[in-house]
Short mmCIF file of C-alpha atoms and ligand atoms in Angstrom, two decimals:
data_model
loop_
_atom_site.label_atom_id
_atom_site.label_comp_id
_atom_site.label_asym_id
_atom_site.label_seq_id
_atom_site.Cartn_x
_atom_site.Cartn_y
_atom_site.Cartn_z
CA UNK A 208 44.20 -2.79 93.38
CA UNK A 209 44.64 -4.30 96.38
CA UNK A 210 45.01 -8.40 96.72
CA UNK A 211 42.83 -9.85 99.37
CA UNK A 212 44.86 -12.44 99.94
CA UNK A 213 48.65 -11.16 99.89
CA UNK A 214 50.46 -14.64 100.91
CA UNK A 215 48.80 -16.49 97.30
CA UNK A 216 50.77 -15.30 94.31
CA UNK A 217 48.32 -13.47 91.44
CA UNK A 218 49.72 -13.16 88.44
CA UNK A 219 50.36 -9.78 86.54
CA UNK A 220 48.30 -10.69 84.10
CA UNK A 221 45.20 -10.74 86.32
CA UNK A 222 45.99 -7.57 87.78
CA UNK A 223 46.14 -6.08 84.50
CA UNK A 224 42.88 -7.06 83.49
CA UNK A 225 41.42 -6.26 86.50
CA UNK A 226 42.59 -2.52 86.08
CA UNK A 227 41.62 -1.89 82.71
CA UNK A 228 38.12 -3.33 83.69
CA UNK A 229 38.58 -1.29 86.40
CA UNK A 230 39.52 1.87 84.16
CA UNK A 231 36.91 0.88 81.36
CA UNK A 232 39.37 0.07 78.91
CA UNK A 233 37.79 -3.36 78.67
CA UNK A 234 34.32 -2.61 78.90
CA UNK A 235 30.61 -4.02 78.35
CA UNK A 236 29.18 -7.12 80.42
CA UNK A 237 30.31 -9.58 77.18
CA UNK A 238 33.37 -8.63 76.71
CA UNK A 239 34.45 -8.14 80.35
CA UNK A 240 33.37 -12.09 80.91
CA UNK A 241 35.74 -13.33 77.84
CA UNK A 242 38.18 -11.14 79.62
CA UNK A 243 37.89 -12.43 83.19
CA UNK A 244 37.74 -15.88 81.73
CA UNK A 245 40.86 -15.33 79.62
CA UNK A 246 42.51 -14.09 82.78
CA UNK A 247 42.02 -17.03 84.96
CA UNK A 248 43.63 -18.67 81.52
CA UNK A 249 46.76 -16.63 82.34
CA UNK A 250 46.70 -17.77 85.37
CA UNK A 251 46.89 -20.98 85.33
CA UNK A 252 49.17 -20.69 82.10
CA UNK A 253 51.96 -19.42 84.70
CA UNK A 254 51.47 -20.69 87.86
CA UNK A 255 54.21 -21.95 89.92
CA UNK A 256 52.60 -23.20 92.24
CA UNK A 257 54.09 -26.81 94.01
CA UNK A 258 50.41 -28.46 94.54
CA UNK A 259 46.92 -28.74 93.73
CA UNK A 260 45.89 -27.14 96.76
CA UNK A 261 48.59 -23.94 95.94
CA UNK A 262 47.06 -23.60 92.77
CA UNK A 263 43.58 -24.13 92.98
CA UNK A 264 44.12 -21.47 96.26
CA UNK A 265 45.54 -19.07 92.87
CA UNK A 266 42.68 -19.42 90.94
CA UNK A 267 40.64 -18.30 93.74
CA UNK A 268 42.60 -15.36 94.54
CA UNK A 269 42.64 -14.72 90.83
CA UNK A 270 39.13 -14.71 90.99
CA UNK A 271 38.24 -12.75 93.94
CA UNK A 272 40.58 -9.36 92.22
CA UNK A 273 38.88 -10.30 88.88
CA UNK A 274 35.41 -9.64 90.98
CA UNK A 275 36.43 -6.85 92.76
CA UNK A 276 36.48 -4.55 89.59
CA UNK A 277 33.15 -3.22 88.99
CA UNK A 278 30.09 -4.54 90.56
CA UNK A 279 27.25 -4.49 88.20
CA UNK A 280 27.47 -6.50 85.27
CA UNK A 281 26.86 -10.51 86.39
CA UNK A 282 28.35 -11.88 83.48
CA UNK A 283 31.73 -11.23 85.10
CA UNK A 284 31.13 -13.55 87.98
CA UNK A 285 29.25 -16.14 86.21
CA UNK A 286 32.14 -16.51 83.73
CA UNK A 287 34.72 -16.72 86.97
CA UNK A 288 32.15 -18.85 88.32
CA UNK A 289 32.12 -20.78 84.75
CA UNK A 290 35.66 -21.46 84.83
CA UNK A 291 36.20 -22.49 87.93
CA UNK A 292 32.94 -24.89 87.85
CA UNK A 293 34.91 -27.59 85.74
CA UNK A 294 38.26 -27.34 86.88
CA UNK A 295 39.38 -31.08 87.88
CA UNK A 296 42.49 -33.06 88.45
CA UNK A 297 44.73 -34.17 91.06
CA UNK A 298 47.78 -32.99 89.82
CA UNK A 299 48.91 -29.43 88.88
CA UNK A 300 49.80 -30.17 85.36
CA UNK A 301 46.13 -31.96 85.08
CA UNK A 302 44.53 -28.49 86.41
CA UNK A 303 46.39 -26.32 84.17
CA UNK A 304 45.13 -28.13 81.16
CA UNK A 305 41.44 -28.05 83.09
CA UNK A 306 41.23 -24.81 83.00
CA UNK A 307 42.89 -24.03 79.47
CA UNK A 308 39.79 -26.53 78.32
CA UNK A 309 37.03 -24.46 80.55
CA UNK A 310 38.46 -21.10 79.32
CA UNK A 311 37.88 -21.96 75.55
CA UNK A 312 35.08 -24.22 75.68
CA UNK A 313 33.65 -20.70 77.78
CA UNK A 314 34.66 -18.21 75.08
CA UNK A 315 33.50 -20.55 72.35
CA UNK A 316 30.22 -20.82 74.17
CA UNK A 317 29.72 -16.77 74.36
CA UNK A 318 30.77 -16.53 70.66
CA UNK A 319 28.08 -19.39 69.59
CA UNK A 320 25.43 -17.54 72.25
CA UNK A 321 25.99 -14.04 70.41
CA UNK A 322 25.29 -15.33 67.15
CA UNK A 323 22.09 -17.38 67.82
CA UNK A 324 21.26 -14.46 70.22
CA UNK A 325 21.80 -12.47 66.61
CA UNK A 326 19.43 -14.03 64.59
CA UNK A 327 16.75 -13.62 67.49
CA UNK A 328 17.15 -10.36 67.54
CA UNK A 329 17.33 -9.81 63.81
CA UNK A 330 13.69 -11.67 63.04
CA UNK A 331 12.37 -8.57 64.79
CA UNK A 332 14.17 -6.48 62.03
CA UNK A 333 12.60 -5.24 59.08
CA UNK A 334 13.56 -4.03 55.96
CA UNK A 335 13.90 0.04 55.86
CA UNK A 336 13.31 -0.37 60.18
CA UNK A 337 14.63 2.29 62.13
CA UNK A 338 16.53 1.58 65.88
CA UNK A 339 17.43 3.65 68.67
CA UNK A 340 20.28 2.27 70.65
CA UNK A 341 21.34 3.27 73.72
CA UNK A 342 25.47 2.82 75.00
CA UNK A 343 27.33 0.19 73.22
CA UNK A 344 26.66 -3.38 73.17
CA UNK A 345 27.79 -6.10 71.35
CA UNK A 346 24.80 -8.21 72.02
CA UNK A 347 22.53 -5.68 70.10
CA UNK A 348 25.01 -5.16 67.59
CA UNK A 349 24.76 -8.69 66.73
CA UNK A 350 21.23 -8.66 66.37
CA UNK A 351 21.95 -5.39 64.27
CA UNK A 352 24.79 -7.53 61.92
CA UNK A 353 22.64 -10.89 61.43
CA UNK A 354 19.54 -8.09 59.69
CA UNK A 355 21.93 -6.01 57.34
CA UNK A 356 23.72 -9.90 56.11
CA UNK A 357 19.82 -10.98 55.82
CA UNK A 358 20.30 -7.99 53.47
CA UNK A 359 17.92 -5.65 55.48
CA UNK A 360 18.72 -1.58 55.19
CA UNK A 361 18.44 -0.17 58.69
CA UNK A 362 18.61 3.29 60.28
CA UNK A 363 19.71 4.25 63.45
CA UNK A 364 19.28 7.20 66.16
CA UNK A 365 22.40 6.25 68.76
CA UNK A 366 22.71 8.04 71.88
CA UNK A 367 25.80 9.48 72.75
CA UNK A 368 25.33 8.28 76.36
CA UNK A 369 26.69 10.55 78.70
CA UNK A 370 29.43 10.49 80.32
CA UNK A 371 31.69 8.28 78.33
CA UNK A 372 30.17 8.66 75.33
CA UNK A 373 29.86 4.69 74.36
CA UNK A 374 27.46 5.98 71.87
CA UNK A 375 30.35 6.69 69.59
CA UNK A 376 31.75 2.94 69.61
CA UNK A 377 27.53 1.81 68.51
CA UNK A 378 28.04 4.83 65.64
CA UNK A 379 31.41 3.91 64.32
CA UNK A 380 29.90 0.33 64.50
CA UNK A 381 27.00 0.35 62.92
CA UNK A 382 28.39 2.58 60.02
CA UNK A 383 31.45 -0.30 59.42
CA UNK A 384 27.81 -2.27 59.07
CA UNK A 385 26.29 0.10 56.33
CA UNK A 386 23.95 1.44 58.65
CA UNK A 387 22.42 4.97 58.40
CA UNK A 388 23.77 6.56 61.32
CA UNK A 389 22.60 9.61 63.46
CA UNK A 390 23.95 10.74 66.48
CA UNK A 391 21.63 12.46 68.90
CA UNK A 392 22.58 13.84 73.05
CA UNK A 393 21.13 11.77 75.41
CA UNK A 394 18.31 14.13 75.66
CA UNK A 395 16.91 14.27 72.12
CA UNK A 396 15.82 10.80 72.38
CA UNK A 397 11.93 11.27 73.20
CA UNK A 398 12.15 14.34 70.50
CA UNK A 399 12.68 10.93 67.79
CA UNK A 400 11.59 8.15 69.33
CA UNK A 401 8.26 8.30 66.82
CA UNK A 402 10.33 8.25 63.74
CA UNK A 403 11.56 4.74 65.60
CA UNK A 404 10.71 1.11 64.68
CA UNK A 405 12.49 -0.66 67.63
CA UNK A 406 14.56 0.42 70.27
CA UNK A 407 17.38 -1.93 71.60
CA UNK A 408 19.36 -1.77 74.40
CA UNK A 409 21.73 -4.97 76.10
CA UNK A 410 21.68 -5.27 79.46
CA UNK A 411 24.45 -5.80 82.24
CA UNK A 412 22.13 -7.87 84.69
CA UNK A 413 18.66 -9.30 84.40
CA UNK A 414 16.65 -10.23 88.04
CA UNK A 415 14.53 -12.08 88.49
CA UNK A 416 11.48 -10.58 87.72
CA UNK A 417 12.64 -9.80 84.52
CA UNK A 418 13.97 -6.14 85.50
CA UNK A 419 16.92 -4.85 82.75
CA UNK A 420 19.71 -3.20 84.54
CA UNK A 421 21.88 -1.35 81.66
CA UNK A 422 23.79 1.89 81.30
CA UNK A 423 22.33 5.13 82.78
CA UNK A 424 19.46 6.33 80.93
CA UNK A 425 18.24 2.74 79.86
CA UNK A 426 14.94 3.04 82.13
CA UNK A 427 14.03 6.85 81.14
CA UNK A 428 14.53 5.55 77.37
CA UNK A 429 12.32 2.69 78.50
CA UNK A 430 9.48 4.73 79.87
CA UNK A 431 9.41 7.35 76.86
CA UNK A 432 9.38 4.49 74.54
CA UNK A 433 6.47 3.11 75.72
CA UNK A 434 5.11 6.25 76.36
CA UNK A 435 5.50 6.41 72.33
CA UNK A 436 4.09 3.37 71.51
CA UNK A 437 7.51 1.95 70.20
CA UNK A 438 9.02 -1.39 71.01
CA UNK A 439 11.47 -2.07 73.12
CA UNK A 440 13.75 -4.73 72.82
CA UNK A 441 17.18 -6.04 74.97
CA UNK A 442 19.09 -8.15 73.79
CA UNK A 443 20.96 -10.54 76.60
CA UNK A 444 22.35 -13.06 76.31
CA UNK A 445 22.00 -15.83 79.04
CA UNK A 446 25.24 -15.20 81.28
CA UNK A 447 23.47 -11.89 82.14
CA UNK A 448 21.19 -13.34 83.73
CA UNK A 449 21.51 -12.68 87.67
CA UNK A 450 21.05 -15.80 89.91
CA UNK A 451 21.54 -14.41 92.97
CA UNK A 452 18.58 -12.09 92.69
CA UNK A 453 16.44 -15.37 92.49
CA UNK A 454 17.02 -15.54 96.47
CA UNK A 455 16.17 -11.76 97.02
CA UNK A 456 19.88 -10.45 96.20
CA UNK A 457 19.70 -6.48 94.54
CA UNK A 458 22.13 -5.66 91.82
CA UNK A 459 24.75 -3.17 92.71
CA UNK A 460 24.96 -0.12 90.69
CA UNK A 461 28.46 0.95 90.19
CA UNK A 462 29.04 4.38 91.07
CA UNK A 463 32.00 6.06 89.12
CA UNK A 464 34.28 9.00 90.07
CA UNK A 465 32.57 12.41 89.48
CA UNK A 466 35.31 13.22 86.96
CA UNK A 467 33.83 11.60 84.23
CA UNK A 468 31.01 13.92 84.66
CA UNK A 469 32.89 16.91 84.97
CA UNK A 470 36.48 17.93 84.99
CA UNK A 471 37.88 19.80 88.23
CA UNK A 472 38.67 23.12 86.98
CA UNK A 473 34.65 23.43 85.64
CA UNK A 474 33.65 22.04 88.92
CA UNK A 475 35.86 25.23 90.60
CA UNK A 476 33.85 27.81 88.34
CA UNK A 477 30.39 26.85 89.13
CA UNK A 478 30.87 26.20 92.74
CA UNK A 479 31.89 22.73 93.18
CA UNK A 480 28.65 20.95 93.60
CA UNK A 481 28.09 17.22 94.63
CA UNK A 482 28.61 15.13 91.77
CA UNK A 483 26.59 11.61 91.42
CA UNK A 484 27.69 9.75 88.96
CA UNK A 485 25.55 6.16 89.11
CA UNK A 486 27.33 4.00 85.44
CA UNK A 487 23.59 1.79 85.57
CA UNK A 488 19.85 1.74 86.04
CA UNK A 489 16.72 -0.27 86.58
CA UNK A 490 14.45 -0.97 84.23
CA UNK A 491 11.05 -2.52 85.80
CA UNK A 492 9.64 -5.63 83.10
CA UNK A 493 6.72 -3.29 82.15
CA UNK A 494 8.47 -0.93 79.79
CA UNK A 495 10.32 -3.92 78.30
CA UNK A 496 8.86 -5.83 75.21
CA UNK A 497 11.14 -8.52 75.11
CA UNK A 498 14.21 -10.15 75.97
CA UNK A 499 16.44 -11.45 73.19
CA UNK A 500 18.17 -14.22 73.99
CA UNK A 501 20.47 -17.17 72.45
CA UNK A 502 17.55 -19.08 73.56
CA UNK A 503 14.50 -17.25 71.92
CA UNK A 504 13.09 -14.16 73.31
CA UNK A 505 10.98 -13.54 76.31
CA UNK A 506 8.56 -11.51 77.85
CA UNK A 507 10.44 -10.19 80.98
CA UNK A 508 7.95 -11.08 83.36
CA UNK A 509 9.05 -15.20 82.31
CA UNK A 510 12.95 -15.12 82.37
CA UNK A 511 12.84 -16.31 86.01
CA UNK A 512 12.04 -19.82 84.49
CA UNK A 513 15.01 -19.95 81.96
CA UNK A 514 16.75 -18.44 85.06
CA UNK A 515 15.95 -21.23 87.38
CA UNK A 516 16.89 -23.63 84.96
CA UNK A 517 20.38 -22.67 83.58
CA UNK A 518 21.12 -21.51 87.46
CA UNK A 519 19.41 -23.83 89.57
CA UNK A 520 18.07 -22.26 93.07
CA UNK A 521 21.36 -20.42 94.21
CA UNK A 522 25.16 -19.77 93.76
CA UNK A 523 28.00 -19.58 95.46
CA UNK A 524 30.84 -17.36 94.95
CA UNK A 525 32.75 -17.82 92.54
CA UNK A 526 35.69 -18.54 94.37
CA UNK A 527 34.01 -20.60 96.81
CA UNK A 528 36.31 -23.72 97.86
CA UNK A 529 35.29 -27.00 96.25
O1 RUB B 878 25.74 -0.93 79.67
C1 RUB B 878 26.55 -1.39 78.91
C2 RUB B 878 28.01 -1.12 79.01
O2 RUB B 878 28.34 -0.37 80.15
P1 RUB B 878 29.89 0.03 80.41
O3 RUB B 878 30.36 0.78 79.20
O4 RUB B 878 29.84 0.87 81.65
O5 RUB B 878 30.64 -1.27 80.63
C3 RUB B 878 26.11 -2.36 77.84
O6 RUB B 878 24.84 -2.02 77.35
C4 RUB B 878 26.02 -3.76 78.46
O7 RUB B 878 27.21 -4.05 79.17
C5 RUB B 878 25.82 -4.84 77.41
O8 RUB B 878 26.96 -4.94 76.59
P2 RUB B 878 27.26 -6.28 75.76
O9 RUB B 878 26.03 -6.56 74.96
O10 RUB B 878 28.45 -5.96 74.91
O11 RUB B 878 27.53 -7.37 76.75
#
């Protein structure tokens, strides 16, 4: 990883997290927010710096390698963006205590979201209701937890999701819940999807216009579910919604290395072909019921006014100087 701005002093801590959100070993839009917030924590927590001005330049730095990871999920840079929003203080010792305060009063926020987001999600739930989930996220899982406590039996057709397989954390997951579990390839899905009450899926970003963009395979799901006549359902909470698509901004998709898809030596026996390997899709508002929320649910087409008011008009970048 390479520091954009080599004379400010990042601490190892940052780097860290920025590699294993780089690597995926802290993965999903939630939980890579708490743990970009938590980083800029660490920062601050050992800076050296001799003024203000040193270490509010840190924080920015932090910030900016924190946001260089992966490109897709927003609630990354609106939890840098968060952080950094109520940082105050003239002195350093001041700061450093102004950002301890923004980091928790952040996490607690995304832990209070996830649970009202939860029971949302788990009105839609029925009693003996079947879900097909797509990738792993915690949002949906929530929404998945809040129905079986409401004491609500639920089973579920996960997805393995190809290439990494995320499908297996959502398995292990919902089985810890008491869920009936079955696995199916990524492929099966249209096969089941009329033995399926609801199928719910979290997001990484939502534009403006009330597209979902979520893991690979979210927006052929989409299509074959309404094709089916069943429900579909993502569960968001608010920090994924994107801002910046308010003023005509695209999302990014994050493409991976072509080793995930397949390893070298199979690549050598069938010939080496190009690889693509995109980690997210598109989902157009038409194939999308609803979006679940901490503040109700939605029809996609009206999230640009929730949008507009949490966000305002625009952003600026996270590590913008103020
Ligand atoms: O697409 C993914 C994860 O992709 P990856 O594994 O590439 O990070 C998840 O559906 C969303 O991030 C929502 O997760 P959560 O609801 O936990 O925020």
């Amino acid at each position: 990883m390479v520091d954009s701005t080599p004379d400010v002093e990042v601490s190892p801590a940052v780097h860290r997290t920025a590699e294993d959100i780089g690597s995926m070993e802290i993965r999903g839009a939630a939980t890579i927010a708490a743990a970009a917030a938590e980083a800029l924590g660490e920062q601050a927590a050992t800076s050296e710096a001799d003024s203000p001005e040193a270490f509010r330049a840190e924080l920015r730095a932090a910030a900016r390698v924190l946001y260089d990871t992966r490109p897709t999920a927003v609630s990354l840079p609106n939890a840098l963006r968060y952080v950094l929003r109520d940082v105050e203080g003239e002195a350093v010792e001041r700061l450093r205590t102004s950002v301890r305060a923004s980091v928790s009063e952040f996490c607690r926020r995304l832990d209070t979201a996830q649970n009202d987001l939860g029971r949302v999600g788990a009105n839609r739930l029925r009693d003996g209701d079947t879900i097909m989930t797509h990738c792993h996220s915690t949002d949906v899982l929530a929404c998945v937890e809040t129905a079986v406590d409401q004491g609500k039996s639920l089973s579920a057709f996960v997805k393995e999701t190809r290439p990494r397989n995320q499908g297996h954390i959502t398995a292990e997951a919902l089985d810890e819940m008491g869920v009936d579990v079955t696995l199916i390839v990524d492929s099966a899905a249209r096969r089941y999807l009329n033995d399926v009450d609801h199928v719910l899926v979290g997001a990484d970003s939502i534009a403006a216009d009330g597209s979902v963009i979520n893991k690979i395979g979210t927006s052929g799901l989409a299509v074959n579910a309404r094709d089916r006549g069943t429900p579909i359902v993502c569960a968001a909470q608010t920090i994924k919604l994107h801002p910046d698509t308010l003023t005509g901004h695209t999302v990014d998709i994050e493409m991976r290395d072509e080793r995930e898809v397949v390893d070298a030596d199979t690549a050598d026996e069938i010939g080496d072909p190009e690889v693509l390997n995109p980690a997210f899709d598109v989902t157009p508002p038409r194939y999308v019921d609803a979006i679940v929320t901490e503040r109700g649910q939605f029809p996609p087409e009206s999230i640009v006014s929730l949008m507009r008011e949490l966000f305002g008009e625009s952003t600026t970048e996270p590590w913008a100087e103020r």
